[in-house]
Amino acid sequence: MKLAVAFGANCFFAFMLFSAAASALAEEPAGSLTAAAEKYPENQPRMETKKFGLVIHGGAGTIERTKMTPEKEREYRAGLERALTAGYEILKRAGSSIDATEAAVRVLEDDPHFNAGKGSVFTSAGTNEMDAAIMDGKTLAAGAVASLKHVKNPISLARLVMEKSGHVMIDGEGAEAFAKENGMELVDPKYFFTQERWDALQKIKSAEKSRTSGAGKAFLITDQDRHGTVGAVALDENGNLAAATSTGGTTNKRPGRVGDSPIIGAGTYANNATCAVSATGDGEYFIRASVGHDMSALMEYWGLSLKEAAQTVLDKVAKLGGTGGLIAIDHQGNVTLPFNTAGMYRGYVDPNGKFVLEIYK
Ligand code: ASP
């Protein structure tokens, strides 16, 4: 296996140059990705040098070292590492970016530390409602789901919507009926319960009560209590980009509220001509700033670099009053992971194939 490194101006560079398979596996059909990497045999003949890349996030917010125990930090890092491994195993075997992003996001959905799937935050009604989206940069095909209550892995339902429904977005009961028709795993809503998220809801409700009653009791509400999201973007060795995002939304949101994550062109976007983007932060602002599509348009029409485009849209979000961050990768494998909060759970594979995991600024 040949490995080379390329650096350029302005970006974290994560060029992965590998002697890669002239692969018969370039176009993978849809399906369950429980053991996605197994679809890609490790000993494929490798004939030409190609690059690929993977970036993930587990949400941005008030994440400070002083408030984190070493044990907690280890758990977050382990979760991020498992997600990177799931995606990377697929990419290094000449798998598709769609498969890699779905696999990485599924791992984060199954991890109770992150606000997506198991570990989702609670609505004001004490329920969990999840949103997700996935987009294929080659075809601009996209699938999105919103307000799910029983789907264990929302990202896989988003993919099913993209590939089998003839629609781009399906929400609520209709989405869950479609999941059932297609044999997808539905779970009791209890599956999504975590004590930490429940406590965060109670804290926010108490703070609200204190504010409206004029009692003025102080509650420290962190972004960690309020929201989070998970996402992955990837470039595969066939030059195809993909983006995937999944979230429980924001704590104490009204039932039926939908954030930016499943909005194609806001929290999720991919286009082979430009970049793949997955965002996290105050959804209402990310929707109004059209973050994902704006970034792509800045690159396509104005020729901005990936990093310049990302910073421009994040500045636009900040100007509106929103906080958060995003991860993005372009068709050359450049990556960027900007955020305007104290921290963002994030990771990428560096040019040497080493996993880089970061949390704080
Ligand atoms: N963007 C998500 C939402 O608004 C939340 C987050 O990423 O923190 O639903």
Tab-separated table of C-alpha atoms and ligand atoms in Angstrom, residues 57 59-60 115 131 223 226-230 247-250 253 257-262 279-284 286, ligand 1:
chain	number	residue	atom	x	y	z
A	57	HIS	CA	-18.856	15.455	14.273
A	59	GLY	CA	-22.268	18.271	17.980
A	60	ALA	CA	-20.978	21.737	18.879
A	115	ASN	CA	-27.876	13.616	20.618
A	131	ASP	CA	-34.586	14.058	12.237
A	223	ASP	CA	-25.518	24.029	24.971
A	226	ARG	CA	-29.877	22.163	24.878
A	227	HIS	CA	-28.767	20.366	21.758
A	228	GLY	CA	-26.181	18.382	19.773
A	229	THR	CA	-26.223	16.430	16.506
A	230	VAL	CA	-24.055	13.906	14.732
A	247	THR	CA	-30.228	14.539	15.463
A	248	GLY	CA	-32.675	14.510	18.336
A	249	GLY	CA	-33.004	18.269	17.780
A	250	THR	CA	-33.132	20.701	20.673
A	253	LYS	CA	-38.512	21.894	21.474
A	257	ARG	CA	-40.441	21.228	15.480
A	258	VAL	CA	-37.947	20.354	12.746
A	259	GLY	CA	-34.397	21.722	12.733
A	260	ASP	CA	-31.802	22.204	10.015
A	261	SER	CA	-30.343	18.689	10.036
A	262	PRO	CA	-32.906	17.093	7.681
A	279	ALA	CA	-23.803	21.153	10.284
A	280	THR	CA	-24.595	21.372	13.978
A	281	GLY	CA	-25.900	24.246	16.052
A	282	ASP	CA	-28.996	26.404	16.438
A	283	GLY	CA	-31.105	24.903	13.676
A	284	GLU	CA	-33.363	27.905	13.224
A	286	PHE	CA	-28.749	27.339	10.044
B	1	ASP	N1	-28.962	21.606	14.569
B	1	ASP	C1	-29.738	20.783	15.460
B	1	ASP	C2	-31.156	21.223	15.440
B	1	ASP	O1	-31.400	22.410	15.456
B	1	ASP	C3	-29.214	20.800	16.851
B	1	ASP	C4	-27.724	20.805	16.995
B	1	ASP	O2	-27.000	20.532	16.075
B	1	ASP	O3	-27.221	21.082	18.084
B	1	ASP	O4	-32.034	20.400	15.448
